[in-house]
Short mmCIF file of C-alpha atoms in Angstrom, two decimals:
data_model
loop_
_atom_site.label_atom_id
_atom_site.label_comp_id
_atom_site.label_asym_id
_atom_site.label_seq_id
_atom_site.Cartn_x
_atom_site.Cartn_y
_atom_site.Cartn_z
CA UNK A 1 18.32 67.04 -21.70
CA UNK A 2 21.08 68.72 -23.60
CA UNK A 3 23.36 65.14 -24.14
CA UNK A 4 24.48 64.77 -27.83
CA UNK A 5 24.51 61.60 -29.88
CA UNK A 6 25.80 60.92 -32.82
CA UNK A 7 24.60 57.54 -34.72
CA UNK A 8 27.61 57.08 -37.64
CA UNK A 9 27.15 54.85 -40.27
CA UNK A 10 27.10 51.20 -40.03
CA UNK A 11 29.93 50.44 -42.33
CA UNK A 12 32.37 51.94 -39.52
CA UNK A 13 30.56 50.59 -37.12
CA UNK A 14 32.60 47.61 -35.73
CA UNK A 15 36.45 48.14 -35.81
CA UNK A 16 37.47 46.72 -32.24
CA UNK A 17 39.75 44.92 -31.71
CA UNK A 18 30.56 23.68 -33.70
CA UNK A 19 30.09 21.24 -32.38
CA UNK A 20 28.89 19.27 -28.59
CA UNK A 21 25.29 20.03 -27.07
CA UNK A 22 23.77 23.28 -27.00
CA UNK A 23 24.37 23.54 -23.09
CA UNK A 24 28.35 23.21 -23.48
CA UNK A 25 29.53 23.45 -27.02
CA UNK A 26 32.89 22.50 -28.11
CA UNK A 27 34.78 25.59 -29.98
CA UNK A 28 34.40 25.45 -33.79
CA UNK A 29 37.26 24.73 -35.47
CA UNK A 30 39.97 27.26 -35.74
CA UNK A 31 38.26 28.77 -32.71
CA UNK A 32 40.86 29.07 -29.62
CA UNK A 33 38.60 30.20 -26.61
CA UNK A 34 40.17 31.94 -23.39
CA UNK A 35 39.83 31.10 -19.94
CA UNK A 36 37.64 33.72 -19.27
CA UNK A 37 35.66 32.04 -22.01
CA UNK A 38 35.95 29.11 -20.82
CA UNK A 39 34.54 29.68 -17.77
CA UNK A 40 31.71 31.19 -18.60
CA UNK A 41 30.94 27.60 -20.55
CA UNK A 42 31.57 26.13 -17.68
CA UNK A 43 30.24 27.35 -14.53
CA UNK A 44 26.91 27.42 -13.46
CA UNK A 45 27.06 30.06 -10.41
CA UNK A 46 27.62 33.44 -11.25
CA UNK A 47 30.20 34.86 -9.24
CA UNK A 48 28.66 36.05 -5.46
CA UNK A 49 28.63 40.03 -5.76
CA UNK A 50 30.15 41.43 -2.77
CA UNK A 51 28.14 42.95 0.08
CA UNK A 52 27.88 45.99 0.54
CA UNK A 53 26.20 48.11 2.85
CA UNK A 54 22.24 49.33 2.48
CA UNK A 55 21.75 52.23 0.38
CA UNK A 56 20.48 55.48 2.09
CA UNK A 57 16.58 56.45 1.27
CA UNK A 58 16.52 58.13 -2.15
CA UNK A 59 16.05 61.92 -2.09
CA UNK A 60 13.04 62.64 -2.77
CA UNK A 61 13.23 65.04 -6.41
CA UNK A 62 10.56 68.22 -6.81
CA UNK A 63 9.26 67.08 -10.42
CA UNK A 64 7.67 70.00 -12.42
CA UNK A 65 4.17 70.22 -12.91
CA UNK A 66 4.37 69.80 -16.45
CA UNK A 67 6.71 67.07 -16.54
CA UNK A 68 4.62 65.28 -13.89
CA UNK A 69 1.28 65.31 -16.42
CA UNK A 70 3.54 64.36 -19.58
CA UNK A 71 3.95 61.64 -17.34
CA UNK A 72 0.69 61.01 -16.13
CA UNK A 73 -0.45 60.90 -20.05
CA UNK A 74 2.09 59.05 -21.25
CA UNK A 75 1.37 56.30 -18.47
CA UNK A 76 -2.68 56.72 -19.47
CA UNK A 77 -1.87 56.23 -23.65
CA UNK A 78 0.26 53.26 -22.87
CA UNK A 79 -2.34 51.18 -20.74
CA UNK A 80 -4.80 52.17 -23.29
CA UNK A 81 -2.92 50.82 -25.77
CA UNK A 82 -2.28 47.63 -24.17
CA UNK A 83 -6.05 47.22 -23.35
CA UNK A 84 -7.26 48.13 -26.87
CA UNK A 85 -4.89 45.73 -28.02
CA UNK A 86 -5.92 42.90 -25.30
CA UNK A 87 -4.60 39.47 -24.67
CA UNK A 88 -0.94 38.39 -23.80
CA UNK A 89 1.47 41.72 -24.39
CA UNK A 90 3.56 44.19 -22.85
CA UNK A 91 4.81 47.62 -23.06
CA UNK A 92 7.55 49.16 -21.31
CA UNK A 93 8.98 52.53 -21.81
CA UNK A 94 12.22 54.10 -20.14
CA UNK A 95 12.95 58.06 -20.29
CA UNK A 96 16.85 56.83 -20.92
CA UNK A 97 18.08 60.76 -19.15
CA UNK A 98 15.70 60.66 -16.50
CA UNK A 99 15.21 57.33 -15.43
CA UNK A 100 11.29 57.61 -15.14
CA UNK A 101 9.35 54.34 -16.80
CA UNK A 102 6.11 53.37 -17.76
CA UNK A 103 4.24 50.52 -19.22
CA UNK A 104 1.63 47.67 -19.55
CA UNK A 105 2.05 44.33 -18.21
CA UNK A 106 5.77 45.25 -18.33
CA UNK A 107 6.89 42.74 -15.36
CA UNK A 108 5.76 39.91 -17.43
CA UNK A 109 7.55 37.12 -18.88
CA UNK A 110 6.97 37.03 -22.99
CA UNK A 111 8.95 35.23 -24.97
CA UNK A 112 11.82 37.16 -26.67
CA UNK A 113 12.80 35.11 -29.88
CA UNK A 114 14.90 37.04 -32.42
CA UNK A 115 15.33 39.66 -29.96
CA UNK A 116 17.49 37.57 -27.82
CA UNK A 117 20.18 37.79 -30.60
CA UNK A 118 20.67 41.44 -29.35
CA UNK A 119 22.23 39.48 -25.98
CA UNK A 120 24.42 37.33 -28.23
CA UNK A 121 25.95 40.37 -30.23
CA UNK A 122 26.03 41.82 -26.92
CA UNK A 123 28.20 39.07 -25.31
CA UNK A 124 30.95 39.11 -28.27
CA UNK A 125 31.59 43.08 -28.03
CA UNK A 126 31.96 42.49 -24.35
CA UNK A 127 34.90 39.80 -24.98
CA UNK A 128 36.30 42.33 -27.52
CA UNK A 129 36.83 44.89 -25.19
CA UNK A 130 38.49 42.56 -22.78
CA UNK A 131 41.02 41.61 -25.78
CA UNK A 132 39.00 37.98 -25.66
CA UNK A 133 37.57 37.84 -29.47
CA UNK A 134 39.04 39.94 -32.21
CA UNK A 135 35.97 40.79 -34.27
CA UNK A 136 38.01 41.49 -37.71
CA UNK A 137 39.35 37.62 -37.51
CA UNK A 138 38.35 35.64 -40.30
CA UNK A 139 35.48 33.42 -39.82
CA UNK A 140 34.17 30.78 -42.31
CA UNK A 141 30.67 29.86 -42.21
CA UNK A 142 29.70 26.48 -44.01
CA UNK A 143 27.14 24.41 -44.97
CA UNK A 144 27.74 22.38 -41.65
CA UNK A 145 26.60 25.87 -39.74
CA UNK A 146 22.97 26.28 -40.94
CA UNK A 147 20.10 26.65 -38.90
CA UNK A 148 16.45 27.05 -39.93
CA UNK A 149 14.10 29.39 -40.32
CA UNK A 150 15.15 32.98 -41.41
CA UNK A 151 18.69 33.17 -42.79
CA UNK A 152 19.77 35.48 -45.79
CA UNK A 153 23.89 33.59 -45.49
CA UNK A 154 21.78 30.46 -46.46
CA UNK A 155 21.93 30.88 -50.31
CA UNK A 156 25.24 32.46 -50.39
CA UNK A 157 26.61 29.44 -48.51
CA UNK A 158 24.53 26.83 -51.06
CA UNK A 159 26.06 28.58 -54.12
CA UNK A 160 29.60 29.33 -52.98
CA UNK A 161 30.05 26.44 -50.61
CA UNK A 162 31.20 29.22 -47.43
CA UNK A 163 31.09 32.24 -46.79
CA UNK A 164 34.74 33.67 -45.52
CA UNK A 165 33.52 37.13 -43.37
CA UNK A 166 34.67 37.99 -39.52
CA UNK A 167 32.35 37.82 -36.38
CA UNK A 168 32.06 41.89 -36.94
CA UNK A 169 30.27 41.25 -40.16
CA UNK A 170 28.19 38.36 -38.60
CA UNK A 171 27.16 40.64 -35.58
CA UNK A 172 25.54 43.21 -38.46
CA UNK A 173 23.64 40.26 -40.48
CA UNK A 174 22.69 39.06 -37.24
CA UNK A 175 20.80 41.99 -36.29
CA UNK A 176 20.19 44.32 -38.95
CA UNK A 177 19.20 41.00 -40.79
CA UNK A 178 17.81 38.69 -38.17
CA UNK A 179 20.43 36.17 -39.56
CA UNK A 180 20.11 33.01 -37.39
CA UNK A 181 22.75 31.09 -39.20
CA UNK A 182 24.97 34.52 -38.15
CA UNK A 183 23.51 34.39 -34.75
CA UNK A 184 24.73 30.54 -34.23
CA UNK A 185 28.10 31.36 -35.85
CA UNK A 186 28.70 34.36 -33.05
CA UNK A 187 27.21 31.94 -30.12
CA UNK A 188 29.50 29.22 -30.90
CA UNK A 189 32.39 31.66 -30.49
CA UNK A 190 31.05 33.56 -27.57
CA UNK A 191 31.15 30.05 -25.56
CA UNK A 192 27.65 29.26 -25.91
CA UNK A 193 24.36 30.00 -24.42
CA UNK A 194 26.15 30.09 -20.87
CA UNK A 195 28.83 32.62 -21.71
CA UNK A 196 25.76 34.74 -23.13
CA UNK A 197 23.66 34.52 -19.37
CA UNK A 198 26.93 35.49 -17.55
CA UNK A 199 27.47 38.76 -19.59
CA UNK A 200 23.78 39.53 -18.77
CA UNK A 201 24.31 38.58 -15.25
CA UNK A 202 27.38 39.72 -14.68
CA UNK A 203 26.53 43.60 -15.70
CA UNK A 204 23.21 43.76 -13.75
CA UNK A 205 20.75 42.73 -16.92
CA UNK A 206 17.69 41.40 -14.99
CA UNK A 207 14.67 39.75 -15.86
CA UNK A 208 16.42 38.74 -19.31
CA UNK A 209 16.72 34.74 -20.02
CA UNK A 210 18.68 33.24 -22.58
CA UNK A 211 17.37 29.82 -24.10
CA UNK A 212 19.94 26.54 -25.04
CA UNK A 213 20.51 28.30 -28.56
CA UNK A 214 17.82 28.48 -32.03
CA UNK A 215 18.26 24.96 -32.76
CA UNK A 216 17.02 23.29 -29.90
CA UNK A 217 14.52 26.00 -28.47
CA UNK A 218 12.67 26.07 -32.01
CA UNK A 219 12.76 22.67 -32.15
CA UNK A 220 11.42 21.89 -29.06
CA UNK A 221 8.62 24.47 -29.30
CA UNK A 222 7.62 22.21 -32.48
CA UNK A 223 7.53 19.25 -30.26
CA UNK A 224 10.72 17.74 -31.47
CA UNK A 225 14.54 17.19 -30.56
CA UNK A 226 16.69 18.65 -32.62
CA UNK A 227 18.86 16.42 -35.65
CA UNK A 228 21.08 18.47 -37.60
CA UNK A 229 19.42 16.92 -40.65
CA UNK A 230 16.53 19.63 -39.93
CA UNK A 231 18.83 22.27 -41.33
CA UNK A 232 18.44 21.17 -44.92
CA UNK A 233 16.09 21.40 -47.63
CA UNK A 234 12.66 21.32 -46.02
CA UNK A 235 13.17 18.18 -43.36
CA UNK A 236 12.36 20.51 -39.73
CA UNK A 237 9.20 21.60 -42.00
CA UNK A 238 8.06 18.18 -42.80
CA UNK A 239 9.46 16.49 -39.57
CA UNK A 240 7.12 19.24 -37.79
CA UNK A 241 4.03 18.07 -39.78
CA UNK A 242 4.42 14.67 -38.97
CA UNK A 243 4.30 15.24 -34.75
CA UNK A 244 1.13 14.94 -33.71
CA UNK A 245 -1.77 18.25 -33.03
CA UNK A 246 -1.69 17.03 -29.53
CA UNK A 247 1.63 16.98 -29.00
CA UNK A 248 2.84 19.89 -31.38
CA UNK A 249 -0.08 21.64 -28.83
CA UNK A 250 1.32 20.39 -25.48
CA UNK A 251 4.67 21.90 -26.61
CA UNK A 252 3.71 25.36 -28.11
CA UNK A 253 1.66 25.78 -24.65
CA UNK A 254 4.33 24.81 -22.52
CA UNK A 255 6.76 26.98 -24.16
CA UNK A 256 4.73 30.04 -23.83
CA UNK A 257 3.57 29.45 -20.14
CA UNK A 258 7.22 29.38 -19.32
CA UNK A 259 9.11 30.78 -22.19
CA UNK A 260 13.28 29.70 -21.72
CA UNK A 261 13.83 32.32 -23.67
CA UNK A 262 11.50 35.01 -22.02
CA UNK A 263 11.96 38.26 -20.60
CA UNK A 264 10.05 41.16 -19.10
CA UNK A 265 9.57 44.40 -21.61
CA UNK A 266 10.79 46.38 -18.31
CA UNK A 267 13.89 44.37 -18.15
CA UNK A 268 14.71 44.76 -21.87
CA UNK A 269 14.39 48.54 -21.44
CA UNK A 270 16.47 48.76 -18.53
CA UNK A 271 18.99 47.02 -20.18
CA UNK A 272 18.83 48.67 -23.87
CA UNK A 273 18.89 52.18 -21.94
CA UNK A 274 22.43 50.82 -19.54
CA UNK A 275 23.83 50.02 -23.13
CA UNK A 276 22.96 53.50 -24.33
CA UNK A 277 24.20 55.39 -21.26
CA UNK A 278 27.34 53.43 -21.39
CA UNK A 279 27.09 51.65 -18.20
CA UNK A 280 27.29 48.51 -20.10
CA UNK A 281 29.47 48.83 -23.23
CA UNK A 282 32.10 51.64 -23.21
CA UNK A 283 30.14 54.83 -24.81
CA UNK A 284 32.05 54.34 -27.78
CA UNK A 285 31.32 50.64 -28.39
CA UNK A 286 27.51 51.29 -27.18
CA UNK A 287 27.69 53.74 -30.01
CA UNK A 288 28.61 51.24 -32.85
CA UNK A 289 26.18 48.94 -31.40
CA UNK A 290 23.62 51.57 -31.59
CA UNK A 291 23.90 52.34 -35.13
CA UNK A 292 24.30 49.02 -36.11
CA UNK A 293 20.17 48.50 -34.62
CA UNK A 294 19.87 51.92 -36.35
CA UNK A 295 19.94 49.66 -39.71
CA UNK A 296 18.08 47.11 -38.74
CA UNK A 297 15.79 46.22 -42.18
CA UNK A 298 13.45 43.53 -40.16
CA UNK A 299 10.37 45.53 -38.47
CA UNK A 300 10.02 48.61 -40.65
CA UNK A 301 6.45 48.93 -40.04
CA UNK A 302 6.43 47.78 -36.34
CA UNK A 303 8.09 50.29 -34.05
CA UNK A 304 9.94 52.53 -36.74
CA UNK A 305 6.98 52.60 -38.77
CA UNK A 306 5.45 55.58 -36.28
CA UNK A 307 8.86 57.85 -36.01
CA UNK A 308 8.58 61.33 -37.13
CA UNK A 309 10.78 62.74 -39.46
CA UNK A 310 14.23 63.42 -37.75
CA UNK A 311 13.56 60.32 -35.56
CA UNK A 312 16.06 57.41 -35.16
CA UNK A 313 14.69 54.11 -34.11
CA UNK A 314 17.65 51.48 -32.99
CA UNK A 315 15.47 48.48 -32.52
CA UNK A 316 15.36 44.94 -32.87
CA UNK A 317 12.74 42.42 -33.78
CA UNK A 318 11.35 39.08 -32.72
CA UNK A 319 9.28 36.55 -34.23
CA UNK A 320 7.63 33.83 -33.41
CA UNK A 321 6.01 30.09 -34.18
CA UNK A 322 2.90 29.57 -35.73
CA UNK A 323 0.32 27.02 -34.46
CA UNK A 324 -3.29 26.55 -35.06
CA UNK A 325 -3.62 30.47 -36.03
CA UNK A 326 -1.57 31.73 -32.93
CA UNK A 327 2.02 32.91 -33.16
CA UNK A 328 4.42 33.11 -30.43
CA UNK A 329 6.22 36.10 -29.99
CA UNK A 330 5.79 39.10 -32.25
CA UNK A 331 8.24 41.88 -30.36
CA UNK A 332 10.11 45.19 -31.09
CA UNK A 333 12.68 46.72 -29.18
CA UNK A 334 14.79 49.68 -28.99
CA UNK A 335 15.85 52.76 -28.74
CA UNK A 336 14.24 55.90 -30.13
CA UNK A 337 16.26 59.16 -30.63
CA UNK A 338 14.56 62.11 -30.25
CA UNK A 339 15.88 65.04 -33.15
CA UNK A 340 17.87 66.75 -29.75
CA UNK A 341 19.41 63.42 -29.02
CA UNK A 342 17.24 62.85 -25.88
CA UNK A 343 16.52 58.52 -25.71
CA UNK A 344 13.93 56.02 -24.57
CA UNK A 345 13.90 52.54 -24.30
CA UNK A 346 11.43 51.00 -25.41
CA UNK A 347 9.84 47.48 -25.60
CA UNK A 348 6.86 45.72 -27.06
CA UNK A 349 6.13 42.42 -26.88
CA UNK A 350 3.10 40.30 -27.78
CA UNK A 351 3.30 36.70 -26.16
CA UNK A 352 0.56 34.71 -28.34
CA UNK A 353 -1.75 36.31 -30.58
CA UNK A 354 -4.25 35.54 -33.15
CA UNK A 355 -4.84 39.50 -33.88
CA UNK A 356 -3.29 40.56 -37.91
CA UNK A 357 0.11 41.32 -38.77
CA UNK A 358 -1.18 44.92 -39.68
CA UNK A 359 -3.40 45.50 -36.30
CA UNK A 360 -0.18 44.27 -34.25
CA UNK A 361 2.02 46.34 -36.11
CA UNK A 362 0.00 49.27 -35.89
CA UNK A 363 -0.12 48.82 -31.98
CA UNK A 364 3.88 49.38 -32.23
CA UNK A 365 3.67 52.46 -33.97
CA UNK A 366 0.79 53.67 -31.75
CA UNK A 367 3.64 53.63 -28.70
CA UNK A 368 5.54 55.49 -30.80
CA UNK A 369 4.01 57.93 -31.27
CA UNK A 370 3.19 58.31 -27.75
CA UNK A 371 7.00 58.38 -26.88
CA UNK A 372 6.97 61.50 -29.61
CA UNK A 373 3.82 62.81 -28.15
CA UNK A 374 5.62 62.77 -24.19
CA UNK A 375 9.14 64.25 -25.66
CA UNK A 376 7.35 67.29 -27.35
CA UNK A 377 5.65 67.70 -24.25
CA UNK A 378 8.98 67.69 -22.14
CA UNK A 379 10.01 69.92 -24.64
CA UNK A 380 7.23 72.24 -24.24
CA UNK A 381 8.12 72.52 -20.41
CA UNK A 382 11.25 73.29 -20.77
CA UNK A 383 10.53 76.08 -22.89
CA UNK A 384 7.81 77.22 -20.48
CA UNK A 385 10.83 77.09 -17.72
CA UNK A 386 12.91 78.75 -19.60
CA UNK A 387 10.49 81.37 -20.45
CA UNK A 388 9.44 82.07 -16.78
CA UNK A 389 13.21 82.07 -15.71
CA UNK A 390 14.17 85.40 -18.04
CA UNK A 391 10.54 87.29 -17.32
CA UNK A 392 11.47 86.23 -13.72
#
């Protein structure tokens, strides 16, 4: 584990080169979309890969003894941790160099909420390094482009009428700000929630869905259809307190027994640890994208809150609904830098939960810490190996 990282800081970090339904949105204006851009509005199949012939059996790999009860332990903290915790979670983590994972419940389906803006972001630096979307263009963001729910842009765009910034800008409030009025801005340029399931799709992201966009999905989880007046003032608020228990119940249910915006904590880590060993992005776009999550200010206290000093956590957050005391979706992901650069992917994510905002958070950092606990013992092997190798 000798690969060196470098996380730069996030005000160098992106220098690369709205209207219709929330299935096939128009372009907003000024907004000239490509043909590759197009298409990924437009077509339903993904493209067939080609076939190709069955891989051999894979060698079979000596693992040292030490490395094999790091293992063991790590895999024994983690399901205790998700069975202290109880209820509908999962944990998966991912040693990023050696492609070993763990977890709880990590084949599951949870829903992903906020963290599904990472897929968004995602989709636009993909188009960038095809030439497709020049993240420095000037964007304007206007009253007609607010959402609900959590977004910082919101009073800048009430007191200055728009905000003039560039979809570079908006992929940083998006994610180190859990911006959704950001997040809708990038969709809507990206070529919509369909453009956004091809790029995961189309560079092997499995077991990740992406929903019909904030607007609707919250909406519908509320037991309503979306009107655009819900973005002002507080009309989704009191729209949502006028639908009634039963059916604001039979909608929060149905959403969590098949979330459209759900994923599998395996699946997230799989993907987060491609993007990190470059096999999504190009290493030095991954990079960018990295340290941009490096600064993300939502979640201090859930899976950051248990790094070690020298750690770097690039993570995102999800959160949830309220109703009747539960909340849907209360998630971290990321990836944690050990001090020598080694990585693992990590994801946790609680489906529905009545448990407190302190106990869940202090779940997070428990994994944590049991990702530090398994890299100092990696550590310790190696030393041991190293040790045996000169006396030998």
């Amino acid at each position: 584990m000798t690969l060196t990282r470098t996380i730069i800081p996030a005000i160098a970090a992106l220098t690369l080169a709205a209207c219709g339904s929330a299935e096939n949105p128009r372009a907003p204006y000024g907004v000239s979309w490509g043909e590759d851009v197009r298409a990924a509005q437009a077509e339903e199949v993904i493209e067939a890969e080609p076939e190709v012939e069955p891989e051999p059996e894979p060698e079979v790999v000596e693992v040292d003894p030490q490395v094999e009860k790091a293992r063991e332990q790590l895999a024994e903290r983690i399901k205790a941790i998700g069975e202290d915790f109880g209820g509908s979670m999962g944990i998966a983590v991912l040693d990023v160099d050696a492609g070993w994972s763990t977890g709880y419940n990590e084949t599951e389906l949870f829903p992903q909420q906020s963290v599904s803006k990472t897929w968004v972001s995602l989709t636009a630096l993909l188009l960038a390094e095809k030439g497709l979307l020049d993240l420095d263009a000037p964007v304007r963001v206007s009253r007609e482009d607010l959402t609900l729910f959590h977004q910082p842009i919101r009073g800048e765009i009430l007191r200055d009428g728009a905000v003039e910034t560039t979809i570079g800008e908006l992929i940083e409030r998006a994610i180190q700000q859990s911006d959704n009025t950001a997040n809708n801005a990038i969709l809507q340029r990206v070529g919509g929630p369909r453009a956004v399931r091809r790029a995961l799709a189309n560079n092997g992201l499995e077991d990740i869905r992406f929903g019909p966009g904030e607007k609707p999905m919250q909406s519908a989880i509320a037991g309503l259809l979306w009107r655009d007046e819900y973005s002002y003032e507080n009309n989704f608020f009191d729209a949502r307190d006028r639908v009634p228990q039963e059916s604001r119940k039979r909608a929060f249910e149905n959403y969590l027994a098949d979330p459209v915006d759900g994923a599998t904590p395996l699946g997230i880590a799989r993907a987060l640890a491609a993007i990190e060993r470059g096999e999504v992005l190009s290493e030095e776009t991954a990079e960018k994208f990295l340290t941009i999550m490096s600064n993300t200010r939502s979640g201090p206290r859930r899976l950051k809150g248990g790094r070690p000093e020298g750690w770097v956590v690039s993570h995102k957050t999800g959160t949830g609904q309220f109703w009747n005391g539960q909340q849907s979706g209360y998630n971290d992901v990321g990836v944690l830098f050990a001090p020598d650069s080694s990585a693992y992917a990590v994801a946790v994510m609680i489906g529905v939960t009545r448990r407190p905002t302190i106990e869940r958070m202090q779940m997070m950092q428990e994994v944590t810490r049991a990702v530090v606990a398994y890299h100092e013992a990696l550590v310790a092997a190696n030393v041991a190996e190293a040790e045996a190798a000169v006396e030998g």
